[in-house]
mmCIF file of C-alpha atoms in Angstrom:
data_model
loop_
_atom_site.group_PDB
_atom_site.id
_atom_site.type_symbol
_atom_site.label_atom_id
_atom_site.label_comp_id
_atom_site.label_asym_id
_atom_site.label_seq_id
_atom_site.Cartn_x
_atom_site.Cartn_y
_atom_site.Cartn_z
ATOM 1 C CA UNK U 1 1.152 1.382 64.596
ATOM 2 C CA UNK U 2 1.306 -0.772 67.356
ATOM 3 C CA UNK U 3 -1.777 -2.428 68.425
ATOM 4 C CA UNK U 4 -2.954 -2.740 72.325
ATOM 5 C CA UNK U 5 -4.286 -5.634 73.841
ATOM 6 C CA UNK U 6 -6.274 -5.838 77.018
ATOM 7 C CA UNK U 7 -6.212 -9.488 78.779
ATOM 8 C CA UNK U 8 -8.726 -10.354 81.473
ATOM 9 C CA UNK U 9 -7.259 -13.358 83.519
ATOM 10 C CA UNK U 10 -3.595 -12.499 82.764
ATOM 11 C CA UNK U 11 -2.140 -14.201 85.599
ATOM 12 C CA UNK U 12 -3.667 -17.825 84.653
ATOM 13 C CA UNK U 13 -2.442 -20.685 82.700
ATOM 14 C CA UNK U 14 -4.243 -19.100 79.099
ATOM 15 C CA UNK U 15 -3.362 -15.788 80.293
ATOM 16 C CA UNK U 16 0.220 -16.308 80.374
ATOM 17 C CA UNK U 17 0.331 -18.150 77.346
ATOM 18 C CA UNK U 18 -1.961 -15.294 75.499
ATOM 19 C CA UNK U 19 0.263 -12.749 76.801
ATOM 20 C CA UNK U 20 3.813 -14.376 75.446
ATOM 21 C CA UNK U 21 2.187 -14.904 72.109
ATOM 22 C CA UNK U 22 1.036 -10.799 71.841
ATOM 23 C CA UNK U 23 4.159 -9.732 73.172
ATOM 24 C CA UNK U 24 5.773 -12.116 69.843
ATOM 25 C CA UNK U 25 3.279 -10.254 67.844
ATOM 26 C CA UNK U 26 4.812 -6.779 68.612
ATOM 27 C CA UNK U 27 1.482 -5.591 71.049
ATOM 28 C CA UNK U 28 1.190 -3.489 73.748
ATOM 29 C CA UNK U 29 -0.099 -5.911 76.607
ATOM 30 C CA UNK U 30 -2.430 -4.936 79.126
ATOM 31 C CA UNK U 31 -2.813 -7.266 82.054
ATOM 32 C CA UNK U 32 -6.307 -6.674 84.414
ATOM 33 C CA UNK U 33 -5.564 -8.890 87.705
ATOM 34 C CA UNK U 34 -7.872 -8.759 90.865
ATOM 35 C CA UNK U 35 -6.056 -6.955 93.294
ATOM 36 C CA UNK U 36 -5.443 -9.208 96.633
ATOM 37 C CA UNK U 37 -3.280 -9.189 99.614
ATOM 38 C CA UNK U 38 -1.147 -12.322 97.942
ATOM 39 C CA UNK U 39 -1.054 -11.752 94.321
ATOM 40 C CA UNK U 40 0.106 -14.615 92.311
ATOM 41 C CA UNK U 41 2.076 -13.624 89.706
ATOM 42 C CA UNK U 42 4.449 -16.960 88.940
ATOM 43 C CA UNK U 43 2.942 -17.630 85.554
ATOM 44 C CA UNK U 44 4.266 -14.226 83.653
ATOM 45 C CA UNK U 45 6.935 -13.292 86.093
ATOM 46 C CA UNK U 46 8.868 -14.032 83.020
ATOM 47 C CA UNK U 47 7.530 -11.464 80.798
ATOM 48 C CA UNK U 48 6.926 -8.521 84.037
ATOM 49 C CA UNK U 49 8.544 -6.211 82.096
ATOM 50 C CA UNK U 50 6.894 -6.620 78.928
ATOM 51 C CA UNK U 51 3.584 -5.780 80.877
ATOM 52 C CA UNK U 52 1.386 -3.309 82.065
ATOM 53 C CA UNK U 53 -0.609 -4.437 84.704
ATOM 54 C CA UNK U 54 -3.434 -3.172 85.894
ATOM 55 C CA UNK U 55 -6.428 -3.847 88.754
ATOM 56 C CA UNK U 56 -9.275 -3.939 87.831
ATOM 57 C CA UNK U 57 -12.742 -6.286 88.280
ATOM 58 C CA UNK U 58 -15.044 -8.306 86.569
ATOM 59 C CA UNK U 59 -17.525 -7.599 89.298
ATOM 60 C CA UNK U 60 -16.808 -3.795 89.161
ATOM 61 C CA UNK U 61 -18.041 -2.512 85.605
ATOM 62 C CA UNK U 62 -16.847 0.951 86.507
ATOM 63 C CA UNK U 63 -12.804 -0.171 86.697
ATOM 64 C CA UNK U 64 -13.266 -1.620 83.756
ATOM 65 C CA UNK U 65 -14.731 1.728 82.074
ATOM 66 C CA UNK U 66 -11.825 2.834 83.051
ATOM 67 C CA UNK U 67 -9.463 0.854 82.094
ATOM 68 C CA UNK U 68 -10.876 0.547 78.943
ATOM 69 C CA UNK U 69 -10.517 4.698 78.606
ATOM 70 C CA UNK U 70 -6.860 4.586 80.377
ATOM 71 C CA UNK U 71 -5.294 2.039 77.606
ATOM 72 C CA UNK U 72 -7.306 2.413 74.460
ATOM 73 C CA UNK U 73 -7.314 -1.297 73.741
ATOM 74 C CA UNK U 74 -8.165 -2.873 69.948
ATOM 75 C CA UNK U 75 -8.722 -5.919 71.285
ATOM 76 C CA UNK U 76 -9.796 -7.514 74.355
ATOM 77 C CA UNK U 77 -9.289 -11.231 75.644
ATOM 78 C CA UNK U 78 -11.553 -12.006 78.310
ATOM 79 C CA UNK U 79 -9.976 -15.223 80.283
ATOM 80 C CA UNK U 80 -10.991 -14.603 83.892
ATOM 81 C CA UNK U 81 -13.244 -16.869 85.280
ATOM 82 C CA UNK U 82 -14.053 -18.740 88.484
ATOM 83 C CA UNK U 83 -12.687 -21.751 86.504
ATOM 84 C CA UNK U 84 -12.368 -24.828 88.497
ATOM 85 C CA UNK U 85 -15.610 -26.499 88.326
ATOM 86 C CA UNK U 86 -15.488 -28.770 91.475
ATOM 87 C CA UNK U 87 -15.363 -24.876 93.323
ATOM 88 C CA UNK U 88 -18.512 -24.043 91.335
ATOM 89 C CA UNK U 89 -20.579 -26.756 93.492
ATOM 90 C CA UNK U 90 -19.343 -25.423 96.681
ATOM 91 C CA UNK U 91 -19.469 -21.386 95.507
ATOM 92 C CA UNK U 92 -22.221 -21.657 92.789
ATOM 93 C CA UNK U 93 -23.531 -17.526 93.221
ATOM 94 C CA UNK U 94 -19.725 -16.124 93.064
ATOM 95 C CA UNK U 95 -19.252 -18.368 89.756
ATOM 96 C CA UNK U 96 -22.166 -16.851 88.572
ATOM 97 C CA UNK U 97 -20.958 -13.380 89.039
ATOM 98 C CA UNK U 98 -17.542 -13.868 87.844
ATOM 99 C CA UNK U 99 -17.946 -16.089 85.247
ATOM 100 C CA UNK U 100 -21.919 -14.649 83.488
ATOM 101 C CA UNK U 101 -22.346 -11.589 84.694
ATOM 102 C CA UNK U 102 -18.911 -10.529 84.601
ATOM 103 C CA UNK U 103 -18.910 -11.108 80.296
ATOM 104 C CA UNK U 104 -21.961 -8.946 80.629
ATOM 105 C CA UNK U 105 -20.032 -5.846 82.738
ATOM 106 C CA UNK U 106 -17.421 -5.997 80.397
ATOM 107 C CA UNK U 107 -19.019 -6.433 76.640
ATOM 108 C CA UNK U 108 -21.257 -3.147 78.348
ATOM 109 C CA UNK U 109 -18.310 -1.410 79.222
ATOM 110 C CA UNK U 110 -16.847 -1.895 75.895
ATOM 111 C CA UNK U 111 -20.137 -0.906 74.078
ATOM 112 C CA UNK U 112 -19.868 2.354 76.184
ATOM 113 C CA UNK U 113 -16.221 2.998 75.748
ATOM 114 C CA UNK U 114 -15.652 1.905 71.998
ATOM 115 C CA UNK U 115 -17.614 -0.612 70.251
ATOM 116 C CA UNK U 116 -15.209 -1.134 67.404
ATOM 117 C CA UNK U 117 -13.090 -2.871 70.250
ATOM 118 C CA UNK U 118 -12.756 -6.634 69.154
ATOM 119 C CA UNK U 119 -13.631 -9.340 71.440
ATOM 120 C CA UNK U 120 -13.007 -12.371 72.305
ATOM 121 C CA UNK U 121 -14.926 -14.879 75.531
ATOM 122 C CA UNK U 122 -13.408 -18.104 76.637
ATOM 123 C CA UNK U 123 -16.015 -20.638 76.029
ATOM 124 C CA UNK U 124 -16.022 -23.674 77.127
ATOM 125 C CA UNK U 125 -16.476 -27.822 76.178
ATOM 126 C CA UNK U 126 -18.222 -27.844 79.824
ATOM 127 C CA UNK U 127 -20.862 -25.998 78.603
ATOM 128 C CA UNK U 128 -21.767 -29.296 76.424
ATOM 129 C CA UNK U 129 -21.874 -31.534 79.472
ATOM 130 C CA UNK U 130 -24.578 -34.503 79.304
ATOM 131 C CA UNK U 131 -23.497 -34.559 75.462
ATOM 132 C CA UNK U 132 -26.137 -34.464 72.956
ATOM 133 C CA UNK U 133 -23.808 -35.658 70.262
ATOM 134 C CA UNK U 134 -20.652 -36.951 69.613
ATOM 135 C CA UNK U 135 -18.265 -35.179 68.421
ATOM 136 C CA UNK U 136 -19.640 -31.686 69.892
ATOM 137 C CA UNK U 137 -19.622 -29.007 67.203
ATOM 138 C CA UNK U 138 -20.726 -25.437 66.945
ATOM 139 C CA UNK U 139 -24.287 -26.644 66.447
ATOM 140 C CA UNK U 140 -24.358 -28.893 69.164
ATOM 141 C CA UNK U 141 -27.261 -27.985 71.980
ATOM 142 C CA UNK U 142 -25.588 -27.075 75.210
ATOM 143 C CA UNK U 143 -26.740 -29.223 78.536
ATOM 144 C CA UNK U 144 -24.574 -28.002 81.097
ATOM 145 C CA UNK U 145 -24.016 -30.408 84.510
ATOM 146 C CA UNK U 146 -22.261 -27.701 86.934
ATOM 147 C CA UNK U 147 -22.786 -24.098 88.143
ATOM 148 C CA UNK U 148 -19.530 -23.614 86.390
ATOM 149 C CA UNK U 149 -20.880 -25.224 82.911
ATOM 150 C CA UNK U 150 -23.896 -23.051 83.483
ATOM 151 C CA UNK U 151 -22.525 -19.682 83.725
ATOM 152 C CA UNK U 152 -20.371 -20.657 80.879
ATOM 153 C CA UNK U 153 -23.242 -21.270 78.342
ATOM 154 C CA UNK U 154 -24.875 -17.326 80.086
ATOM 155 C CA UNK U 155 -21.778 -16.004 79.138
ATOM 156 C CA UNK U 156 -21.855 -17.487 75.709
ATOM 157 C CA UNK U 157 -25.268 -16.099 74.838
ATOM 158 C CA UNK U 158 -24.213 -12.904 75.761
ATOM 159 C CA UNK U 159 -21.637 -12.652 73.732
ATOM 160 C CA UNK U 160 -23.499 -13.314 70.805
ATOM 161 C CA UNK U 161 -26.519 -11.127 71.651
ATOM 162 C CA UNK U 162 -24.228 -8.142 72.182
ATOM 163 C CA UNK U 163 -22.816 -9.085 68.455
ATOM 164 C CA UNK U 164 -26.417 -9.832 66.841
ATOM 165 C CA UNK U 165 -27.861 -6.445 68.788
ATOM 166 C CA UNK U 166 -24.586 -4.124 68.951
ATOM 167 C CA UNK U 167 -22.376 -5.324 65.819
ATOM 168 C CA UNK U 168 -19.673 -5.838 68.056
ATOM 169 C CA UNK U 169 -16.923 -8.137 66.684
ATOM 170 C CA UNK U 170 -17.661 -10.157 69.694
ATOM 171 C CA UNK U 171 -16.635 -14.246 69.149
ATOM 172 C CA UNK U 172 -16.393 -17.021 71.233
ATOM 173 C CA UNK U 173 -14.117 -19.621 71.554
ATOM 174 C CA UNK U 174 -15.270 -22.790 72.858
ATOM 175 C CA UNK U 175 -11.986 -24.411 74.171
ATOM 176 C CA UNK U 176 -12.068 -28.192 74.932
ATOM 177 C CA UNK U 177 -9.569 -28.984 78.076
ATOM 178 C CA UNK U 178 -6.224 -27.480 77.237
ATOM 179 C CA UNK U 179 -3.198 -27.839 79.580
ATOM 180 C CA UNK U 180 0.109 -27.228 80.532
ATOM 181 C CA UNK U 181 3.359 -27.394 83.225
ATOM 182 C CA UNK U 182 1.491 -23.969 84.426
ATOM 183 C CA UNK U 183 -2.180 -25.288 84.995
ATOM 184 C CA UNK U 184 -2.753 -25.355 88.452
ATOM 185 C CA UNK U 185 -2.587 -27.890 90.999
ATOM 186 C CA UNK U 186 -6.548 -28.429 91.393
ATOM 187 C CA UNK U 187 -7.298 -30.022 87.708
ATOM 188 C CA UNK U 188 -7.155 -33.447 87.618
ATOM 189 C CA UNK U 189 -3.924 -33.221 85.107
ATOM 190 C CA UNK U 190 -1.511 -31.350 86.885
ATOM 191 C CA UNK U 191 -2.353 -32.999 89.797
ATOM 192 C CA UNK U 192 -1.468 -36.722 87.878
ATOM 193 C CA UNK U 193 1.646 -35.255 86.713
ATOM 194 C CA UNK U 194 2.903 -33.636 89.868
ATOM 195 C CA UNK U 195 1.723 -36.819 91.641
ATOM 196 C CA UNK U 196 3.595 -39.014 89.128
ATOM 197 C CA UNK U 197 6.838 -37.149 89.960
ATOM 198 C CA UNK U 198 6.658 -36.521 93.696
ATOM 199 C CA UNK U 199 6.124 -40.824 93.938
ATOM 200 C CA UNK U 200 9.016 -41.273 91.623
ATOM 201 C CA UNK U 201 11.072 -38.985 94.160
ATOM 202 C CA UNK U 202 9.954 -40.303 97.249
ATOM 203 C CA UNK U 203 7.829 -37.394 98.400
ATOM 204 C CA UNK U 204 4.350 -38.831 98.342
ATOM 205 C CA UNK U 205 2.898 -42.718 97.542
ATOM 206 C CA UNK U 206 -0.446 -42.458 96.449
ATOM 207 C CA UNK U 207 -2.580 -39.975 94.846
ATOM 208 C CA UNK U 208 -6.535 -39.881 95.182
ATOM 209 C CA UNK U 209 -8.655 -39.370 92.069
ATOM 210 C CA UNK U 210 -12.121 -39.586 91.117
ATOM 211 C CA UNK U 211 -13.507 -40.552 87.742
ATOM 212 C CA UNK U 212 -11.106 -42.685 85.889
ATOM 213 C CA UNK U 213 -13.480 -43.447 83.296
ATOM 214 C CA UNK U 214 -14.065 -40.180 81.998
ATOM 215 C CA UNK U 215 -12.821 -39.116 79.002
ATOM 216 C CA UNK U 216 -11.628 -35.345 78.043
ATOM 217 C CA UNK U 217 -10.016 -33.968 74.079
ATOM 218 C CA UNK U 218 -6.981 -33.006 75.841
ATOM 219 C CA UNK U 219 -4.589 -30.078 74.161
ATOM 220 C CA UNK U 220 -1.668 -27.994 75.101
ATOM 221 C CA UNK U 221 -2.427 -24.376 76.084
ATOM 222 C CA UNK U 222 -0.113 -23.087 74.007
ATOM 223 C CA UNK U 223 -1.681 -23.750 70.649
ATOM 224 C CA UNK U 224 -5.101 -23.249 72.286
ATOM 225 C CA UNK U 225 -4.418 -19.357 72.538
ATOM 226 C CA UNK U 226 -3.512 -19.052 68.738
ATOM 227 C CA UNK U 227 -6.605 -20.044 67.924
ATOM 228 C CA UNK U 228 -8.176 -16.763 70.578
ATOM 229 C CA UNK U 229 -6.137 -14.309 68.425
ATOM 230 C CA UNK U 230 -7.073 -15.854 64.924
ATOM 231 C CA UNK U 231 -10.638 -15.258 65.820
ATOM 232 C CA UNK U 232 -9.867 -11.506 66.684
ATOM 233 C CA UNK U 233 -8.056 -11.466 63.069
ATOM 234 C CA UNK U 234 -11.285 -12.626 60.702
ATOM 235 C CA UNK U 235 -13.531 -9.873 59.060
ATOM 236 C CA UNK U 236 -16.253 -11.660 60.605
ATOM 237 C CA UNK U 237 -16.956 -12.876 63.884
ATOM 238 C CA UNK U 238 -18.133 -16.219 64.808
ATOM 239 C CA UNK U 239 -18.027 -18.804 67.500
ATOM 240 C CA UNK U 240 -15.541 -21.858 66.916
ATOM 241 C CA UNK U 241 -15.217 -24.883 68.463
ATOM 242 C CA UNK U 242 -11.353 -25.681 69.862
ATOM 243 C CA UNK U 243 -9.898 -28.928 70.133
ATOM 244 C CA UNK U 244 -8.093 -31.670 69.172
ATOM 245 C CA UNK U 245 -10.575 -34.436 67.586
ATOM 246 C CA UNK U 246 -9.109 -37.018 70.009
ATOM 247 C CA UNK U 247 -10.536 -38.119 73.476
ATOM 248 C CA UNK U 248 -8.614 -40.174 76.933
ATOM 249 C CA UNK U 249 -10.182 -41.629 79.864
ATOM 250 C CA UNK U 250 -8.266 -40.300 83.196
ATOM 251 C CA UNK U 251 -6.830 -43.620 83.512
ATOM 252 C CA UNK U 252 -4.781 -43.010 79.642
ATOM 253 C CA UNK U 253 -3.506 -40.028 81.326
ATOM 254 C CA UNK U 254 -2.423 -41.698 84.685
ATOM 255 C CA UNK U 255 -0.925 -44.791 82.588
ATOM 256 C CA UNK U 256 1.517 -42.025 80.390
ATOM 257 C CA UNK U 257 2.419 -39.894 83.497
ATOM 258 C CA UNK U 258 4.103 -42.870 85.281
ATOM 259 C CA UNK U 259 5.137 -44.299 82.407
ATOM 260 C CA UNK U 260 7.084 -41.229 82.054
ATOM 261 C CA UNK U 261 8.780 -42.153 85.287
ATOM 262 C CA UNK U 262 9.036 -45.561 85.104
ATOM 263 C CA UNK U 263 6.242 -47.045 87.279
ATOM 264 C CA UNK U 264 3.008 -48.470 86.784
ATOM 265 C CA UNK U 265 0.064 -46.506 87.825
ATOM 266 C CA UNK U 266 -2.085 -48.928 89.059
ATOM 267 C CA UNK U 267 0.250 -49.498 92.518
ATOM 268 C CA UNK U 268 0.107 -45.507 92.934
ATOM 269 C CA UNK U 269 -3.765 -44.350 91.793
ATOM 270 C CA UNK U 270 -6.554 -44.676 94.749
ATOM 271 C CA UNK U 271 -10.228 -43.728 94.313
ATOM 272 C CA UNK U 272 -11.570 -41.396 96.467
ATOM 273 C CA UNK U 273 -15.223 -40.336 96.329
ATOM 274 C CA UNK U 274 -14.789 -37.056 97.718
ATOM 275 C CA UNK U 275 -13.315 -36.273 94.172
ATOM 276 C CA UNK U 276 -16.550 -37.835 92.379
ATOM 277 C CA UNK U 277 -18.737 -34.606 90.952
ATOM 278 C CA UNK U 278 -22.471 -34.338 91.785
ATOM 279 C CA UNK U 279 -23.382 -34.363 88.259
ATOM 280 C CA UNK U 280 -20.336 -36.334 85.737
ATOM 281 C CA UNK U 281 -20.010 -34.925 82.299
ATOM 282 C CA UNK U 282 -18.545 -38.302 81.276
ATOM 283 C CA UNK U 283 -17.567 -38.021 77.292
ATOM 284 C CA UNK U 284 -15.925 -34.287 75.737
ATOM 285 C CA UNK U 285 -14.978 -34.913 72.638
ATOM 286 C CA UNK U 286 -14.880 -31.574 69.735
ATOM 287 C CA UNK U 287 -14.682 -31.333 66.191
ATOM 288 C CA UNK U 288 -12.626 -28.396 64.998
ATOM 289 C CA UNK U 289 -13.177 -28.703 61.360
ATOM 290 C CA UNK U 290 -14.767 -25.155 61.378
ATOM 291 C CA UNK U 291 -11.291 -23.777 63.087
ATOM 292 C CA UNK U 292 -9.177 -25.981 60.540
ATOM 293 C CA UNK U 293 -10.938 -24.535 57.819
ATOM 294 C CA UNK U 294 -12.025 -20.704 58.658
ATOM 295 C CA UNK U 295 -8.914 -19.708 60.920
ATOM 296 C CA UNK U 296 -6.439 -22.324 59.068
ATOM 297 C CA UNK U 297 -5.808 -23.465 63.255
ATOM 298 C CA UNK U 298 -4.211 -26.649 63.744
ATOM 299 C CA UNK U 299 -3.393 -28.032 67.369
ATOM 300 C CA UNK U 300 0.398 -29.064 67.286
ATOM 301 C CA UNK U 301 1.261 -31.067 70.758
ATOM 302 C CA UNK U 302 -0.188 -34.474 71.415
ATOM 303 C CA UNK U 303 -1.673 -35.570 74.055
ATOM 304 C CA UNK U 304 0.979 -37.820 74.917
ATOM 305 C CA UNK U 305 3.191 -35.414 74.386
ATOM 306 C CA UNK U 306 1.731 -32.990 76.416
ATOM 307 C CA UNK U 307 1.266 -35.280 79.585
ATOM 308 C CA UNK U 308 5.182 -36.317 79.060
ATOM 309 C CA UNK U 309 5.907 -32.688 78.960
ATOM 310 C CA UNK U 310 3.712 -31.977 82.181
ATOM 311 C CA UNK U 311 5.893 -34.341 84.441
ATOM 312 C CA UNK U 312 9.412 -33.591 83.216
ATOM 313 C CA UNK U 313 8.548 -29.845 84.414
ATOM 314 C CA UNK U 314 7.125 -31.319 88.037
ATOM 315 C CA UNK U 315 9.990 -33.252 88.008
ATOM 316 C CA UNK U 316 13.147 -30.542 87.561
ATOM 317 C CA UNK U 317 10.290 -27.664 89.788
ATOM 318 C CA UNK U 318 10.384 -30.528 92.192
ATOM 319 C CA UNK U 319 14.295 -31.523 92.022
ATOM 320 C CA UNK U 320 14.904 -27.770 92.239
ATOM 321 C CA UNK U 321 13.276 -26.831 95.153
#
């Protein structure tokens, strides 16, 4: 019997990457987009197809009643977010809505339509912010520094008081930074990478960052997302930490992207305040012993591999076009 998956987010960076690894897997995919008048659909163009997509949102329980009647998912991924955290400073109440309340709308919907549904929230390392430990674990007390870390750690909660008060097989995943040649132009890594190869092609000269001292646990999307459907796989739900154990200040990642093309950084990479945050979360660094161990989840790509990977794909997009 083939199983039907509903994905929240479908048209992001996780999204795609969820929705090529289901479609491997032999599921029905459903994809819930916001409906817009320009409707960006780059990232699964690819798979189109493969998909049924749907319109539906998270600030709208009612579509999502019925979407959840219309498709009869097992499972449900729930990936959409307000999810650039600079944009949570300026739009602080919309993040809220999308990214806490919405996890509320849906888990009720679900409880409504079909509790046995399995789900899964996108967690998130920002939710650890001022870090009260290091490495950050399951265990470790939250201390959020942005709106966007904030309605993270309300959408967390609510996850697992709808699976302490409902039984749902509700789980979290709390994903350290994860990235990819489809992450979008606003996070500090695709914009190093596409940076890196528009300078080595003449296009721009500098690029303006903020923070080079920070330092992220950088992995590659694409193993992040086997890690969301192991969860959905266990007997038991449960909340896992996802990452790779490693951590890079902004500057590592600025010194392998031009490596890649055969410059040095430092005569390319300005400082501009404007791209300093209010509040820094300054060290993210995970231990995923618990996903090692319970969901047997290893992360595959390394970091330099991953940055490497990041401008070769700027570099043919940007040759190409």
């Amino acid at each position: 019997m083939t199983k039907t998956a509903l994905i929240t987010g479908i048209t992001g960076q996780d999204g795609s990457y969820l929705a090529e690894l289901l479609l491997g897997k032999g599921y029905e995919v459903i994809g819930l987009h916001r409906r817009s008048s320009t409707v960006t659909f780059e990232r699964i163009s690819h798979l189109a197809d493969r998909l049924t997509l749907v319109a539906a949102d998270l600030l709208d329980e009612a579509s999502m009643i019925r979407v959840l009647r219309d498709h009869k998912p097992s499972e449900v991924y729930n990936l959409a977010a307000q999810s650039f955290v600079q944009t949570s400073f300026a739009q602080p109440t919309l993040t809220g809505e999308v990214t806490a309340l919405g996890v509320t709308r849906l888990l009720d919907a679900i409880l409504l339509v079909d509790p046995s549904i399995r789900f899964y929230q996108a967690s998130s390392s920002e939710m650890f912010g001022k870090v009260l430990e290091v490495p950050q674990t399951e265990k470790t007390p939250f201390y959020p520094r942005s709106p966007y870390g904030v309605a993270k750690v309300y959408g967390h909660w609510i996850t697992v008081n709808y699976r302490e008060s409902y039984g749902m097989h509700a789980s979290s995943g709390i994903l350290f930074n994860h990235e990819s040649p489809r992450r979008g132009l606003e996070f500090v890594t695709r914009k190093v990478s596409f940076s890196a190869a528009a300078i080595k092609l003449g296009i721009q000269k500098t690029v303006a960052l903020g923070n080079l001292d920070a330092q992220r646990d950088w992995g590659f999307a694409a193993d992040y997302v086997k890690a969301m459907w192991l969860m959905l796989q266990q007997d038991e739900p449960g909340d896992y930490v996802i990452a790779t154990g490693v951590t890079n200040p902004v500057s590592e990642l600025c010194r392998i992207a031009f490596d890649q093309v055969g410059l040095d950084w430092q005569d390319h990479v300005v400082i501009d305040e404007r791209f300093m945050r209010p509040a820094e979360v300054d060290l993210l660094i995970g231990d995923p012993s618990k996903a090692k161990a319970s969901l047997g989840w290893e992360p595959e790509v390394t970091f330099e591999e991953l940055v490497r990977m990041m401008v070769d794909a700027d570099l043919a997009a940007l040759k190409s076009s």
